[in-house]
Amino acid sequence: MSTLLLNLDFGEPPPKKALEGNAKHRNFVKKRSKAPKLHSEPPKKGETPMVDGTWKTPSFPKKKKTAACSNESGQPLDKKAAVSWLTPAPSKKADSVAAKVDLLGEFQSALPKINSHPTRSQKKGFQKKSSKKNHPQKNAPQKSTQAHSENKCSGISQKLPQKMVAIDCEMVGTGPKGHVSSLARCSIVNYNGDVLYDEYVLPPCHIVDYRTRWSGIRKQHMVNATPFKIARGQILKILTGKIVVGHAIHNDFKALQYFHPKSLTRDTSHIPPLNRKADCPENATMSLKHLTKKLLNRDIQVGKSGHSSVEDAQATMELYKLVEVEWEEHLAQNPPKD
């Protein structure tokens, strides 16, 4: 092997390189090399660094002892005493509940007062009081309703006579030998005896016997008489829905070819109280002429001119009114079956 040659130069070291960079960087490096060493502890609040490496604490004016007392009583308060309800609860578990209650009470006391809504019990009490106060006012409407009902009942009783009529019909003989009774005149009066309908009726069949002695119908009465079909419609329009009074009324309905409800029919030939008043047997069928003479002291169906259906209808209504109250009470307890 060839000999290892070391080229070592033990001369002076090379000169330090000049500071590189611009002037701003060189100034920063110089300042950093001259900066004092920092303390190991962090600076306290309010301290400022000095040139020699120490920290300067600013001087504060001493507080007077009286400044610690903020109450009028002079008791010292802590920094947290100004907002006492914000103080946290104590760490002890035993006092945690009490502390929370105190904290809640203080918090609520600090809030502005708000008008709370009444509870259910308060509402009930208020309603009871108001009902007691208004109790006399409730009696007044009750009295007014009672008076109204009484007026209503009296009004109904007054309207009942308006729904009551009396009817009487006169018939002529038609058919073989005039044995068939056909309607030739019909009269209807109201409760007070006023005439509602009085017309001569032309039978659909040929008249064989006018029966003038009893009916009062003559040939001239049929000249301008109303045809049976038209007259029947007019009569039924009046009778429908009303209490119909008549004497032996089944004969009138038969001539009209009509059936009226029994509950709305009053036949004076079958009213026992009326017979008792006339000193007649209760179950006997008494004539209208006899009852009128006995109870009303009036003569009807006299003379040779025949009967008047208007006069008979008025007499029938007057006879019924003599026993109306007693007979209606009887019918209310024993309603007739249709």
CSV table of C-alpha atoms in Angstrom, one decimal:
chain,number,residue,atom,x,y,z
A,1,MET,CA,0.0,0.0,0.0
A,2,SER,CA,1.0,3.4,-0.7
A,3,THR,CA,1.8,5.7,2.2
A,4,LEU,CA,-1.3,7.8,3.5
A,5,LEU,CA,-0.6,11.4,3.3
A,6,LEU,CA,-2.5,13.9,5.4
A,7,ASN,CA,-2.6,17.4,4.3
A,8,LEU,CA,-3.2,19.3,7.6
A,9,ASP,CA,-2.9,23.0,7.9
A,10,PHE,CA,-2.3,24.2,11.4
A,11,GLY,CA,-2.4,27.8,10.5
A,12,GLU,CA,-4.8,30.5,11.7
A,13,PRO,CA,-8.5,29.8,11.4
A,14,PRO,CA,-10.4,31.5,8.6
A,15,PRO,CA,-12.0,34.7,9.4
A,16,LYS,CA,-15.6,34.7,10.5
A,17,LYS,CA,-18.0,35.4,7.8
A,18,ALA,CA,-19.7,38.7,7.9
A,19,LEU,CA,-23.3,38.8,9.0
A,20,GLU,CA,-25.4,37.7,6.2
A,21,GLY,CA,-28.7,39.2,5.3
A,22,ASN,CA,-30.0,42.7,5.0
A,23,ALA,CA,-29.7,45.4,7.6
A,24,LYS,CA,-33.0,44.7,9.3
A,25,HIS,CA,-32.1,41.1,9.9
A,26,ARG,CA,-28.6,42.1,11.3
A,27,ASN,CA,-30.2,44.6,13.7
A,28,PHE,CA,-32.6,41.9,15.0
A,29,VAL,CA,-29.6,39.4,15.6
A,30,LYS,CA,-27.7,42.1,17.5
A,31,LYS,CA,-30.6,42.9,19.7
A,32,ARG,CA,-31.2,39.2,20.4
A,33,SER,CA,-27.6,38.7,21.4
A,34,LYS,CA,-27.8,41.6,23.9
A,35,ALA,CA,-31.2,40.6,25.4
A,36,PRO,CA,-31.1,39.6,29.1
A,37,LYS,CA,-31.9,36.1,30.2
A,38,LEU,CA,-35.6,35.6,31.2
A,39,HIS,CA,-36.6,34.4,34.6
A,40,SER,CA,-37.7,30.9,35.0
A,41,GLU,CA,-41.0,32.0,36.7
A,42,PRO,CA,-43.7,33.6,34.6
A,43,PRO,CA,-44.3,37.3,35.1
A,44,LYS,CA,-47.0,38.2,37.6
A,45,LYS,CA,-50.0,40.2,36.6
A,46,GLY,CA,-49.2,43.9,36.2
A,47,GLU,CA,-45.4,43.4,36.1
A,48,THR,CA,-43.4,44.9,33.2
A,49,PRO,CA,-39.9,43.8,32.1
A,50,MET,CA,-37.0,46.1,32.7
A,51,VAL,CA,-33.8,46.6,30.6
A,52,ASP,CA,-31.7,44.8,33.2
A,53,GLY,CA,-33.8,41.7,33.1
A,54,THR,CA,-35.9,42.4,36.2
A,55,TRP,CA,-39.7,42.8,36.4
A,56,LYS,CA,-41.2,46.0,37.7
A,57,THR,CA,-44.4,45.7,39.7
A,58,PRO,CA,-46.7,48.8,39.3
A,59,SER,CA,-47.7,50.5,42.5
A,60,PHE,CA,-51.4,50.8,43.3
A,61,PRO,CA,-52.9,53.1,45.8
A,62,LYS,CA,-53.8,51.5,49.1
A,63,LYS,CA,-57.5,51.0,49.6
A,64,LYS,CA,-59.0,52.3,52.7
A,65,LYS,CA,-60.5,49.9,55.2
A,66,THR,CA,-63.9,51.5,54.9
A,67,ALA,CA,-64.1,50.7,51.2
A,68,ALA,CA,-64.5,47.0,52.1
A,69,CYS,CA,-67.9,47.9,53.7
A,70,SER,CA,-70.6,48.4,51.1
A,71,ASN,CA,-73.6,47.9,53.4
A,72,GLU,CA,-75.2,50.7,55.3
A,73,SER,CA,-74.7,48.6,58.4
A,74,GLY,CA,-70.9,48.6,57.8
A,75,GLN,CA,-70.6,44.8,57.5
A,76,PRO,CA,-67.7,43.8,55.1
A,77,LEU,CA,-68.8,42.2,51.8
A,78,ASP,CA,-66.8,39.9,49.6
A,79,LYS,CA,-66.4,40.5,45.9
A,80,LYS,CA,-69.1,38.1,45.2
A,81,ALA,CA,-71.5,39.6,47.7
A,82,ALA,CA,-72.8,42.2,45.2
A,83,VAL,CA,-74.5,39.3,43.3
A,84,SER,CA,-75.1,36.9,46.1
A,85,TRP,CA,-77.7,34.8,44.3
A,86,LEU,CA,-75.1,33.9,41.7
A,87,THR,CA,-72.7,32.3,44.2
A,88,PRO,CA,-72.3,28.5,43.7
A,89,ALA,CA,-73.7,26.0,46.1
A,90,PRO,CA,-71.4,24.6,48.7
A,91,SER,CA,-69.5,21.5,47.9
A,92,LYS,CA,-70.8,19.5,50.9
A,93,LYS,CA,-73.4,17.0,49.9
A,94,ALA,CA,-75.4,17.5,53.1
A,95,ASP,CA,-75.9,21.2,52.5
A,96,SER,CA,-76.4,21.0,48.7
A,97,VAL,CA,-80.2,20.8,48.8
A,98,ALA,CA,-80.5,23.7,51.2
A,99,ALA,CA,-78.1,25.7,49.1
A,100,LYS,CA,-80.1,25.1,46.0
A,101,VAL,CA,-83.3,26.2,47.7
A,102,ASP,CA,-81.6,29.4,48.9
A,103,LEU,CA,-80.1,30.0,45.5
A,104,LEU,CA,-83.6,29.5,43.9
A,105,GLY,CA,-85.2,31.8,46.5
A,106,GLU,CA,-82.6,34.5,45.9
A,107,PHE,CA,-82.9,34.2,42.2
A,108,GLN,CA,-86.7,34.5,42.3
A,109,SER,CA,-86.5,37.5,44.6
A,110,ALA,CA,-84.2,39.2,42.2
A,111,LEU,CA,-86.7,38.7,39.3
A,112,PRO,CA,-89.5,41.3,38.7
A,113,LYS,CA,-92.9,40.5,40.1
A,114,ILE,CA,-95.4,39.1,37.6
A,115,ASN,CA,-99.1,38.7,38.2
A,116,SER,CA,-99.6,34.9,38.4
A,117,HIS,CA,-102.7,33.3,36.9
A,118,PRO,CA,-105.3,32.0,39.4
A,119,THR,CA,-105.2,28.3,40.2
A,120,ARG,CA,-108.1,25.9,39.7
A,121,SER,CA,-109.1,26.1,43.4
A,122,GLN,CA,-109.0,29.9,43.2
A,123,LYS,CA,-111.2,29.8,40.0
A,124,LYS,CA,-113.7,27.5,41.7
A,125,GLY,CA,-113.9,29.9,44.7
A,126,PHE,CA,-114.3,32.8,42.4
A,127,GLN,CA,-117.1,31.1,40.5
A,128,LYS,CA,-118.9,30.1,43.8
A,129,LYS,CA,-118.7,33.7,45.0
A,130,SER,CA,-119.9,35.0,41.7
A,131,SER,CA,-122.8,32.5,41.7
A,132,LYS,CA,-123.8,33.6,45.1
A,133,LYS,CA,-123.8,37.2,44.1
A,134,ASN,CA,-125.7,36.5,40.9
A,135,HIS,CA,-128.2,34.1,42.7
A,136,PRO,CA,-130.9,36.7,43.1
A,137,GLN,CA,-130.5,37.5,39.4
A,138,LYS,CA,-131.1,33.9,38.4
A,139,ASN,CA,-134.3,33.8,40.3
A,140,ALA,CA,-135.6,36.6,38.2
A,141,PRO,CA,-135.3,34.7,34.8
A,142,GLN,CA,-136.8,31.7,36.5
A,143,LYS,CA,-139.8,33.7,37.5
A,144,SER,CA,-140.0,35.2,34.1
A,145,THR,CA,-139.9,31.7,32.5
A,146,GLN,CA,-142.6,30.5,34.9
A,147,ALA,CA,-144.7,33.5,33.9
A,148,HIS,CA,-144.0,32.8,30.3
A,149,SER,CA,-145.0,29.2,30.6
A,150,GLU,CA,-148.2,30.2,32.4
A,151,ASN,CA,-149.0,32.7,29.7
A,152,LYS,CA,-148.2,30.0,27.1
A,153,CYS,CA,-150.6,27.6,28.8
A,154,SER,CA,-153.3,30.3,28.9
A,155,GLY,CA,-152.6,31.0,25.3
A,156,ILE,CA,-153.1,27.3,24.4
A,157,SER,CA,-156.3,27.2,26.4
A,158,GLN,CA,-157.5,30.3,24.5
A,159,LYS,CA,-156.5,28.7,21.2
A,160,LEU,CA,-158.4,25.5,21.8
A,161,PRO,CA,-161.9,27.0,21.2
A,162,GLN,CA,-160.5,28.3,17.8
A,163,LYS,CA,-159.9,24.6,16.9
A,164,MET,CA,-163.5,23.6,17.7
A,165,VAL,CA,-166.4,23.8,15.4
A,166,ALA,CA,-170.0,22.6,15.3
A,167,ILE,CA,-171.6,21.2,12.2
A,168,ASP,CA,-175.2,20.3,11.1
A,169,CYS,CA,-176.3,19.0,7.7
A,170,GLU,CA,-179.7,18.8,6.0
A,171,MET,CA,-180.4,15.9,3.6
A,172,VAL,CA,-182.8,15.2,0.8
A,173,GLY,CA,-183.9,11.7,-0.5
A,174,THR,CA,-182.3,10.2,-3.6
A,175,GLY,CA,-182.2,6.7,-5.0
A,176,PRO,CA,-185.0,4.2,-5.2
A,177,LYS,CA,-188.1,5.8,-3.6
A,178,GLY,CA,-185.9,8.5,-2.0
A,179,HIS,CA,-184.6,6.3,0.7
A,180,VAL,CA,-180.9,7.4,0.2
A,181,SER,CA,-180.0,10.5,2.2
A,182,SER,CA,-177.9,12.9,0.2
A,183,LEU,CA,-176.4,16.2,1.4
A,184,ALA,CA,-178.3,19.3,0.4
A,185,ARG,CA,-177.1,21.9,2.9
A,186,CYS,CA,-174.2,22.2,5.3
A,187,SER,CA,-173.6,24.8,8.1
A,188,ILE,CA,-170.5,25.1,10.2
A,189,VAL,CA,-170.2,27.5,13.2
A,190,ASN,CA,-167.2,28.3,15.5
A,191,TYR,CA,-167.0,28.1,19.3
A,192,ASN,CA,-168.8,31.4,19.7
A,193,GLY,CA,-171.6,30.5,17.2
A,194,ASP,CA,-170.4,32.6,14.3
A,195,VAL,CA,-171.1,31.1,10.9
A,196,LEU,CA,-168.0,29.8,9.1
A,197,TYR,CA,-169.8,28.0,6.3
A,198,ASP,CA,-173.4,27.8,5.0
A,199,GLU,CA,-174.0,26.5,1.5
A,200,TYR,CA,-176.7,24.6,-0.4
A,201,VAL,CA,-175.3,21.5,-2.0
A,202,LEU,CA,-176.4,19.9,-5.2
A,203,PRO,CA,-176.4,16.1,-4.9
A,204,PRO,CA,-174.7,14.0,-7.6
A,205,CYS,CA,-177.9,11.9,-8.0
A,206,HIS,CA,-181.4,13.0,-8.9
A,207,ILE,CA,-183.5,14.2,-6.0
A,208,VAL,CA,-186.6,12.1,-5.4
A,209,ASP,CA,-187.8,13.7,-2.1
A,210,TYR,CA,-186.8,17.1,-0.8
A,211,ARG,CA,-188.1,16.3,2.7
A,212,THR,CA,-189.0,20.0,3.1
A,213,ARG,CA,-190.9,19.4,6.3
A,214,TRP,CA,-187.7,18.5,8.1
A,215,SER,CA,-184.9,19.7,5.9
A,216,GLY,CA,-186.4,23.0,4.8
A,217,ILE,CA,-184.9,22.4,1.3
A,218,ARG,CA,-187.0,23.4,-1.8
A,219,LYS,CA,-186.5,23.0,-5.5
A,220,GLN,CA,-185.4,26.7,-5.9
A,221,HIS,CA,-182.5,26.2,-3.5
A,222,MET,CA,-180.9,23.8,-5.9
A,223,VAL,CA,-180.7,26.2,-8.8
A,224,ASN,CA,-177.5,27.9,-7.7
A,225,ALA,CA,-176.3,25.1,-5.3
A,226,THR,CA,-172.7,24.2,-5.1
A,227,PRO,CA,-171.9,20.8,-6.6
A,228,PHE,CA,-171.3,18.1,-4.1
A,229,LYS,CA,-167.7,17.4,-5.0
A,230,ILE,CA,-166.7,21.0,-4.7
A,231,ALA,CA,-168.7,21.6,-1.5
A,232,ARG,CA,-167.2,18.5,0.1
A,233,GLY,CA,-163.6,19.7,-0.5
A,234,GLN,CA,-164.5,23.1,1.0
A,235,ILE,CA,-166.1,21.5,4.1
A,236,LEU,CA,-163.3,19.0,4.8
A,237,LYS,CA,-160.8,21.8,4.6
A,238,ILE,CA,-162.5,23.4,7.5
A,239,LEU,CA,-163.0,20.2,9.6
A,240,THR,CA,-159.5,18.8,9.2
A,241,GLY,CA,-157.5,18.9,12.4
A,242,LYS,CA,-160.4,20.4,14.5
A,243,ILE,CA,-162.7,19.1,17.2
A,244,VAL,CA,-166.1,18.7,15.5
A,245,VAL,CA,-169.2,18.9,17.6
A,246,GLY,CA,-172.6,17.6,16.3
A,247,HIS,CA,-175.8,15.9,17.3
A,248,ALA,CA,-176.0,12.4,15.9
A,249,ILE,CA,-173.0,13.5,13.9
A,250,HIS,CA,-172.4,10.1,12.3
A,251,ASN,CA,-175.3,10.9,9.9
A,252,ASP,CA,-173.6,14.1,8.8
A,253,PHE,CA,-170.3,12.4,8.2
A,254,LYS,CA,-172.1,9.7,6.2
A,255,ALA,CA,-173.7,12.3,4.0
A,256,LEU,CA,-170.3,13.9,3.5
A,257,GLN,CA,-168.8,10.5,2.8
A,258,TYR,CA,-166.1,11.3,5.3
A,259,PHE,CA,-164.7,9.8,8.5
A,260,HIS,CA,-163.4,12.1,11.3
A,261,PRO,CA,-161.2,10.8,14.1
A,262,LYS,CA,-163.1,9.8,17.2
A,263,SER,CA,-160.6,11.6,19.4
A,264,LEU,CA,-161.7,14.8,17.7
A,265,THR,CA,-165.4,14.1,17.6
A,266,ARG,CA,-168.0,15.3,20.2
A,267,ASP,CA,-171.5,13.9,19.7
A,268,THR,CA,-174.0,15.6,22.0
A,269,SER,CA,-176.5,12.7,21.5
A,270,HIS,CA,-174.0,10.4,23.5
A,271,ILE,CA,-172.8,12.6,26.4
A,272,PRO,CA,-174.1,11.1,29.7
A,273,PRO,CA,-173.5,14.3,31.7
A,274,LEU,CA,-175.7,16.2,29.3
A,275,ASN,CA,-178.5,13.7,29.7
A,276,ARG,CA,-178.1,13.9,33.5
A,277,LYS,CA,-178.5,17.7,33.4
A,278,ALA,CA,-181.7,17.2,31.4
A,279,ASP,CA,-183.0,14.6,33.8
A,280,CYS,CA,-182.9,12.0,31.1
A,281,PRO,CA,-181.4,8.4,31.2
A,282,GLU,CA,-177.7,8.5,30.6
A,283,ASN,CA,-177.6,5.9,27.9
A,284,ALA,CA,-180.7,7.3,26.1
A,285,THR,CA,-180.4,9.1,22.8
A,286,MET,CA,-182.3,12.4,23.2
A,287,SER,CA,-183.3,14.6,20.3
A,288,LEU,CA,-181.6,18.0,19.8
A,289,LYS,CA,-185.0,19.7,20.1
A,290,HIS,CA,-185.7,18.2,23.5
A,291,LEU,CA,-182.3,18.9,25.0
A,292,THR,CA,-182.4,22.5,23.7
A,293,LYS,CA,-185.7,23.1,25.2
A,294,LYS,CA,-184.8,21.5,28.5
A,295,LEU,CA,-181.4,23.0,29.1
A,296,LEU,CA,-181.4,26.2,27.0
A,297,ASN,CA,-185.1,26.9,27.3
A,298,ARG,CA,-185.3,27.6,23.6
A,299,ASP,CA,-187.5,26.2,20.9
A,300,ILE,CA,-186.0,25.1,17.6
A,301,GLN,CA,-187.2,23.1,14.6
A,302,VAL,CA,-190.7,24.5,14.9
A,303,GLY,CA,-193.2,25.3,12.2
A,304,LYS,CA,-193.8,23.9,8.7
A,305,SER,CA,-190.8,25.7,7.1
A,306,GLY,CA,-188.4,23.0,8.3
A,307,HIS,CA,-185.1,23.0,10.2
A,308,SER,CA,-182.4,25.5,10.0
A,309,SER,CA,-178.9,23.9,9.9
A,310,VAL,CA,-177.4,27.1,11.2
A,311,GLU,CA,-179.7,27.2,14.2
A,312,ASP,CA,-179.2,23.5,14.9
A,313,ALA,CA,-175.3,23.9,14.8
A,314,GLN,CA,-175.4,26.8,17.2
A,315,ALA,CA,-177.7,25.0,19.6
A,316,THR,CA,-175.3,22.0,19.5
A,317,MET,CA,-172.3,24.1,20.4
A,318,GLU,CA,-174.2,25.7,23.3
A,319,LEU,CA,-175.2,22.3,24.7
A,320,TYR,CA,-171.7,21.1,24.5
A,321,LYS,CA,-170.3,24.1,26.4
A,322,LEU,CA,-172.6,23.2,29.3
A,323,VAL,CA,-170.6,20.1,30.0
A,324,GLU,CA,-167.3,20.9,28.3
A,325,VAL,CA,-165.0,20.8,31.3
A,326,GLU,CA,-166.5,17.6,32.8
A,327,TRP,CA,-166.6,15.8,29.5
A,328,GLU,CA,-163.1,16.7,28.5
A,329,GLU,CA,-161.7,15.5,31.8
A,330,HIS,CA,-163.5,12.2,31.3
A,331,LEU,CA,-162.1,11.9,27.8
A,332,ALA,CA,-158.6,12.7,29.0
A,333,GLN,CA,-158.8,9.8,31.5
A,334,ASN,CA,-160.6,7.5,29.0
A,335,PRO,CA,-159.5,8.5,25.5
A,336,PRO,CA,-161.6,7.0,22.7
A,337,LYS,CA,-160.0,4.6,20.3
A,338,ASP,CA,-160.2,5.5,16.6
